[in-house]
Coordinates of C-alpha atoms in Angstrom, one line a residue:
E1 CA -16.2 2.7 -1.5
Q2 CA -14.9 1.8 2.0
F3 CA -12.8 5.0 2.0
A4 CA -15.8 7.0 1.2
A5 CA -17.9 5.3 3.8
D6 CA -15.2 5.9 6.5
L7 CA -15.2 9.6 5.7
H8 CA -18.9 9.9 5.1
L9 CA -18.4 11.0 1.5
P10 CA -21.5 10.8 -0.7
L11 CA -21.4 8.6 -3.8
D12 CA -24.8 9.6 -5.1
S13 CA -23.7 11.4 -8.3
G14 CA -20.9 11.4 -10.8
E15 CA -19.6 14.7 -9.4
N16 CA -19.4 13.3 -5.9
I17 CA -17.8 10.1 -7.0
D18 CA -15.2 12.2 -9.0
M19 CA -14.4 14.3 -5.9
A20 CA -14.3 11.2 -3.5
M21 CA -11.9 9.3 -5.9
V22 CA -9.6 12.3 -6.1
D23 CA -9.5 12.4 -2.2
Y24 CA -8.6 8.7 -2.2
L25 CA -5.9 9.3 -4.9
D26 CA -4.4 12.1 -2.7
Q27 CA -4.2 9.7 0.2
I28 CA -2.5 6.8 -1.5
F29 CA -0.1 9.3 -3.2
L30 CA 0.9 10.6 0.2
D31 CA 1.2 6.9 1.3
G32 CA 3.8 6.4 -1.3
A33 CA 1.7 4.2 -3.6
D34 CA 2.9 3.6 -7.2
M35 CA 1.1 5.2 -10.1
D36 CA 0.2 1.7 -11.3
D37 CA -2.0 1.4 -8.2
A38 CA -3.8 4.6 -9.1
T39 CA -4.4 3.6 -12.8
R40 CA -5.6 0.1 -11.7
L41 CA -8.1 1.7 -9.3
Y42 CA -9.5 3.9 -12.1
A43 CA -9.6 1.0 -14.6
A44 CA -11.3 -1.2 -12.1
W45 CA -14.0 1.4 -11.2
C46 CA -14.7 1.9 -14.9
W47 CA -14.9 -1.8 -15.6
R48 CA -17.3 -2.3 -12.7
N49 CA -19.3 0.7 -13.6
P50 CA -19.5 0.9 -17.4
S51 CA -21.3 4.3 -17.3
F52 CA -18.0 5.9 -16.3
G53 CA -14.7 6.4 -18.2
R54 CA -13.8 6.6 -21.8
N55 CA -16.6 4.4 -23.1
G56 CA -19.3 5.7 -20.8
H57 CA -21.3 8.9 -20.6
I58 CA -20.1 10.0 -17.2
R59 CA -16.7 11.6 -17.1
L60 CA -14.4 11.7 -14.1
S61 CA -12.6 14.9 -15.2
R62 CA -11.0 15.6 -11.8
V63 CA -9.6 12.0 -11.6
S64 CA -8.1 12.3 -15.1
R65 CA -6.4 15.6 -14.1
A66 CA -5.2 14.0 -10.9
L67 CA -3.6 11.1 -12.8
Q68 CA -1.9 13.5 -15.2
G69 CA -0.5 15.4 -12.2
W70 CA 0.6 12.2 -10.5
K71 CA 2.5 11.2 -13.7
K72 CA 4.4 14.5 -13.8
L73 CA 5.3 14.4 -10.1
S74 CA 6.1 10.7 -9.9
P75 CA 6.7 8.9 -13.2
T76 CA 5.8 5.3 -13.4
T77 CA 8.6 3.5 -11.5
T78 CA 8.8 0.6 -9.2
R79 CA 9.8 1.7 -5.7
A80 CA 12.6 -0.2 -4.1
P81 CA 11.5 -2.5 -1.3
M82 CA 12.3 -1.4 2.3
P83 CA 14.9 -3.8 3.7
W84 CA 13.9 -5.5 7.0
I85 CA 16.9 -4.0 8.9
F86 CA 15.8 -0.4 8.0
A87 CA 12.2 -1.1 8.9
A88 CA 13.4 -2.5 12.3
L89 CA 15.6 0.5 12.9
I90 CA 12.9 3.1 12.1
A91 CA 10.4 1.2 14.2
T92 CA 12.9 1.2 17.1
Q93 CA 13.4 4.9 16.8
M94 CA 9.6 5.5 16.7
V95 CA 9.3 3.5 20.0
H96 CA 12.2 5.4 21.6
D97 CA 10.4 8.6 20.6
G98 CA 7.3 7.4 22.6
D99 CA 5.3 6.0 19.6
L100 CA 4.9 2.3 20.5
V101 CA 1.7 2.1 18.5
G102 CA 3.3 3.5 15.4
G103 CA 6.3 1.2 15.7
L104 CA 4.1 -1.8 16.0
A105 CA 2.0 -0.6 13.1
L106 CA 5.1 -0.3 10.8
I107 CA 6.3 -3.8 11.7
T108 CA 2.8 -5.2 11.1
M109 CA 2.7 -3.6 7.7
F110 CA 6.0 -5.2 6.8
L111 CA 5.4 -8.7 8.1
C112 CA 1.8 -8.9 6.9
Y113 CA 2.4 -7.1 3.5
L114 CA -0.3 -4.5 4.5
R115 CA -0.9 -1.2 2.8
P116 CA -0.8 1.6 5.4
G117 CA -4.6 2.2 5.1
E118 CA -5.3 -1.4 5.6
A119 CA -3.3 -1.6 8.8
M120 CA -4.8 1.6 10.3
R121 CA -8.3 0.4 9.5
L122 CA -7.9 -2.8 11.6
K123 CA -10.1 -3.1 14.6
K124 CA -9.4 -4.8 17.9
A125 CA -11.8 -7.6 17.0
D126 CA -9.7 -8.4 13.8
L127 CA -6.9 -9.8 15.9
V128 CA -7.6 -13.5 16.4
R129 CA -6.2 -15.5 19.3
P130 CA -4.4 -18.8 18.9
T131 CA -6.3 -22.0 19.4
P132 CA -5.4 -25.6 20.1
Q133 CA -5.5 -26.3 16.4
C134 CA -3.3 -23.3 15.5
S135 CA -0.6 -21.9 17.8
F136 CA -0.2 -18.5 15.9
W137 CA -2.1 -15.3 16.3
A138 CA -3.9 -14.2 13.1
V139 CA -5.5 -11.1 11.5
N140 CA -8.9 -11.2 9.8
L141 CA -8.6 -8.6 7.1
H142 CA -11.7 -7.0 5.5
P143 CA -14.2 -8.9 7.7
S144 CA -17.6 -9.6 6.0
S145 CA -19.3 -9.0 9.3
R146 CA -18.7 -5.3 8.8
G147 CA -19.5 -5.4 5.1
E148 CA -15.9 -4.7 4.2
S149 CA -14.0 -5.9 1.1
S150 CA -10.6 -5.4 -0.5
K151 CA -10.1 -3.6 -3.9
L152 CA -10.5 -7.1 -5.4
L153 CA -13.8 -7.4 -3.6
L154 CA -12.5 -10.1 -1.2
S155 CA -13.5 -10.4 2.4
D156 CA -12.3 -12.4 5.5
E157 CA -8.7 -12.7 4.3
S158 CA -6.6 -14.5 6.9
L159 CA -3.1 -13.5 7.7
M160 CA -1.1 -15.6 10.2
L161 CA 1.3 -13.7 12.4
D162 CA 3.9 -16.5 12.0
S163 CA 6.9 -14.6 10.8
S164 CA 10.1 -16.0 12.4
D165 CA 11.5 -12.5 12.6
L166 CA 9.0 -11.6 15.4
L167 CA 6.9 -14.5 16.5
S168 CA 5.7 -12.5 19.5
L169 CA 4.0 -9.8 17.3
G170 CA 0.5 -11.1 18.1
T171 CA 1.2 -11.0 21.8
F172 CA 2.4 -7.4 21.6
L173 CA -0.6 -6.4 19.5
D174 CA -2.9 -8.1 22.0
R175 CA -1.6 -6.0 24.9
Q176 CA -2.5 -2.8 23.0
R177 CA -6.2 -3.7 22.4
T178 CA -7.8 -2.4 25.6
G179 CA -11.3 -1.1 25.0
E180 CA -14.3 -2.2 22.8
P181 CA -13.8 -4.7 19.9
D182 CA -15.0 -2.2 17.3
Q183 CA -12.2 0.3 18.2
P184 CA -9.0 0.7 16.1
L185 CA -6.3 -1.9 16.8
F186 CA -3.7 0.9 16.5
K187 CA -4.9 3.8 18.7
S188 CA -3.5 6.5 16.5
Q189 CA -4.5 8.5 13.4
Y190 CA -2.7 7.7 10.2
P191 CA -1.3 11.3 9.8
N192 CA 0.2 11.0 13.2
V193 CA 1.9 7.7 12.4
K194 CA 3.1 9.0 9.1
K195 CA 4.7 12.0 10.8
S196 CA 6.2 9.8 13.5
F197 CA 7.7 7.5 10.8
E198 CA 9.2 10.5 8.9
K199 CA 10.6 12.0 12.0
A200 CA 12.1 8.7 13.2
Q201 CA 13.7 8.0 9.8
E202 CA 15.4 11.4 9.9
K203 CA 16.7 10.8 13.4
C204 CA 18.1 7.4 12.3
G205 CA 20.8 9.3 10.3
L206 CA 20.2 7.4 7.1
K207 CA 21.9 9.6 4.6
N208 CA 21.4 7.7 1.3
V209 CA 18.0 6.1 1.5
K210 CA 14.6 7.6 2.2
Y211 CA 11.4 5.5 2.4
V212 CA 7.6 5.9 2.6
M213 CA 5.5 3.6 4.7
Y214 CA 4.0 1.9 1.6
Q215 CA 7.4 0.4 0.9
A216 CA 7.0 -1.8 3.9
R217 CA 4.4 -3.7 1.9
H218 CA 7.0 -4.4 -0.8
G219 CA 9.8 -5.0 1.7
G220 CA 8.0 -7.9 3.5
P221 CA 7.7 -10.2 0.5
S222 CA 11.2 -9.3 -0.8
H223 CA 12.6 -10.2 2.6
D224 CA 10.7 -13.5 2.9
R225 CA 11.7 -14.6 -0.6
R226 CA 15.4 -13.5 -0.2
H227 CA 15.7 -15.6 3.0
K228 CA 13.5 -18.4 1.7
L229 CA 11.0 -18.0 4.5
R230 CA 8.0 -18.4 2.2
S231 CA 7.5 -19.9 -1.2
L232 CA 6.4 -17.8 -4.1
V233 CA 2.9 -19.2 -3.8
E234 CA 2.8 -18.4 -0.1
V235 CA 4.0 -14.8 -0.8
K236 CA 1.3 -14.4 -3.5
Q237 CA -1.4 -15.6 -1.2
R238 CA -0.2 -13.4 1.7
G239 CA 0.1 -10.3 -0.5
R240 CA -3.3 -11.1 -2.1
W241 CA -1.9 -10.6 -5.6
V242 CA -3.9 -12.0 -8.5
G243 CA -1.3 -12.0 -11.3
D244 CA 2.2 -13.5 -11.2
S245 CA 3.7 -10.4 -12.8
S246 CA 3.4 -8.5 -9.5
L247 CA 5.7 -11.0 -7.9
R248 CA 8.7 -10.5 -10.1
R249 CA 10.0 -7.5 -8.1
Y250 CA 10.3 -9.8 -5.0
E251 CA 12.7 -12.1 -6.8
A252 CA 15.2 -9.2 -7.4
H253 CA 17.2 -10.0 -4.3
A254 CA 20.2 -7.9 -5.5
R255 CA 18.0 -4.8 -5.4
V256 CA 17.4 -5.3 -1.6
Q257 CA 21.1 -5.9 -1.1
Q258 CA 21.8 -2.7 -3.1
E259 CA 19.5 -0.7 -0.8
E260 CA 21.3 -2.1 2.3
G261 CA 24.7 -1.2 0.8
K262 CA 23.8 2.4 0.3
E263 CA 24.7 3.2 3.9
I264 CA 28.3 3.0 5.3
L265 CA 29.4 -0.2 7.2
Q266 CA 28.9 1.4 10.6
V267 CA 25.2 2.2 9.9
Q268 CA 24.7 -1.3 8.4
L269 CA 26.0 -2.8 11.7
L270 CA 23.7 -0.6 13.7
V271 CA 20.5 -1.5 11.8
A272 CA 21.4 -5.2 11.9
A273 CA 21.6 -4.9 15.7
A274 CA 18.2 -3.2 15.8
A275 CA 16.6 -6.0 13.8
R276 CA 18.1 -8.7 16.1
S277 CA 16.9 -6.9 19.3
L278 CA 13.4 -6.0 18.1
D279 CA 11.6 -8.5 20.3
T280 CA 13.5 -7.3 23.4
M281 CA 12.9 -3.7 22.5
F282 CA 9.1 -4.1 22.1
R283 CA 9.0 -6.0 25.4
A284 CA 10.9 -3.3 27.3
A285 CA 8.8 -0.5 25.7
S286 CA 5.6 -2.3 26.8
L287 CA 6.8 -2.4 30.4
L288 CA 7.0 1.4 30.3
H289 CA 3.4 1.6 29.3
P290 CA 1.3 0.2 32.3
A291 CA -1.7 -0.4 30.1
A292 CA 0.3 -2.5 27.8
A293 CA 2.7 -4.4 30.1
L294 CA 3.6 -7.8 28.8
P295 CA 3.6 -11.0 30.8
P296 CA 6.5 -13.4 30.2
L297 CA 6.0 -15.6 27.1

């Protein structure tokens, strides 16, 4: 519903709902979402609206065909999580290519377990400053003040920017939010960030791995669990998952290690260096953008 509202798509008839849902499925497919996400969306809509689906009198024929095509193009599999070192390397290349906003968006997706669409819909007002009671920046996801809610119909979900991998993330994001509070936090369109991500990944010279931005959402919790940065309960809350079954993939630490090992040793050393210097890189990049120059922390 939020997707349709953002694009001004009418939902006043079964046919319009059918077309709007197909447009949304197209977007999340290009984002790199799993087919499970698509089938859950369809099931949730039919459960919430009993007039639709197999047991209702309104058929979503386009959606059914889209799901069949999705299954042929991308059989049901669990995508490998994006390792932190590769996310850092790709973000670094994006910034070197002049896309500071895109690099920050990718790292925010990774550290906050955000879907690409969620990250790009954030507004400047959603970034919350530290207070005497809490020293970390935070993000208010799906604020009720704008009538937003997640696919689980939840609003005002708080995400603390407290990752030890980049404690200054909130400061960097704050320096980007010039303008009105209702303007996007990331001043770029999603297709541009996606194109920048793909171009940067190609430039990085990664021969044996290829990622989509959606895998950053899976990479964050895998990284935090592998290095014992958050408990399983904390990961579940941060990722906003309801069932425990969704968390099993984040305990498969060997799979992340396997992803890292797909590249030769020289590349592994390069990406590890990029991850260690991420804070310095963002600080230096911000100094090259007068509107986003950073003061010393």
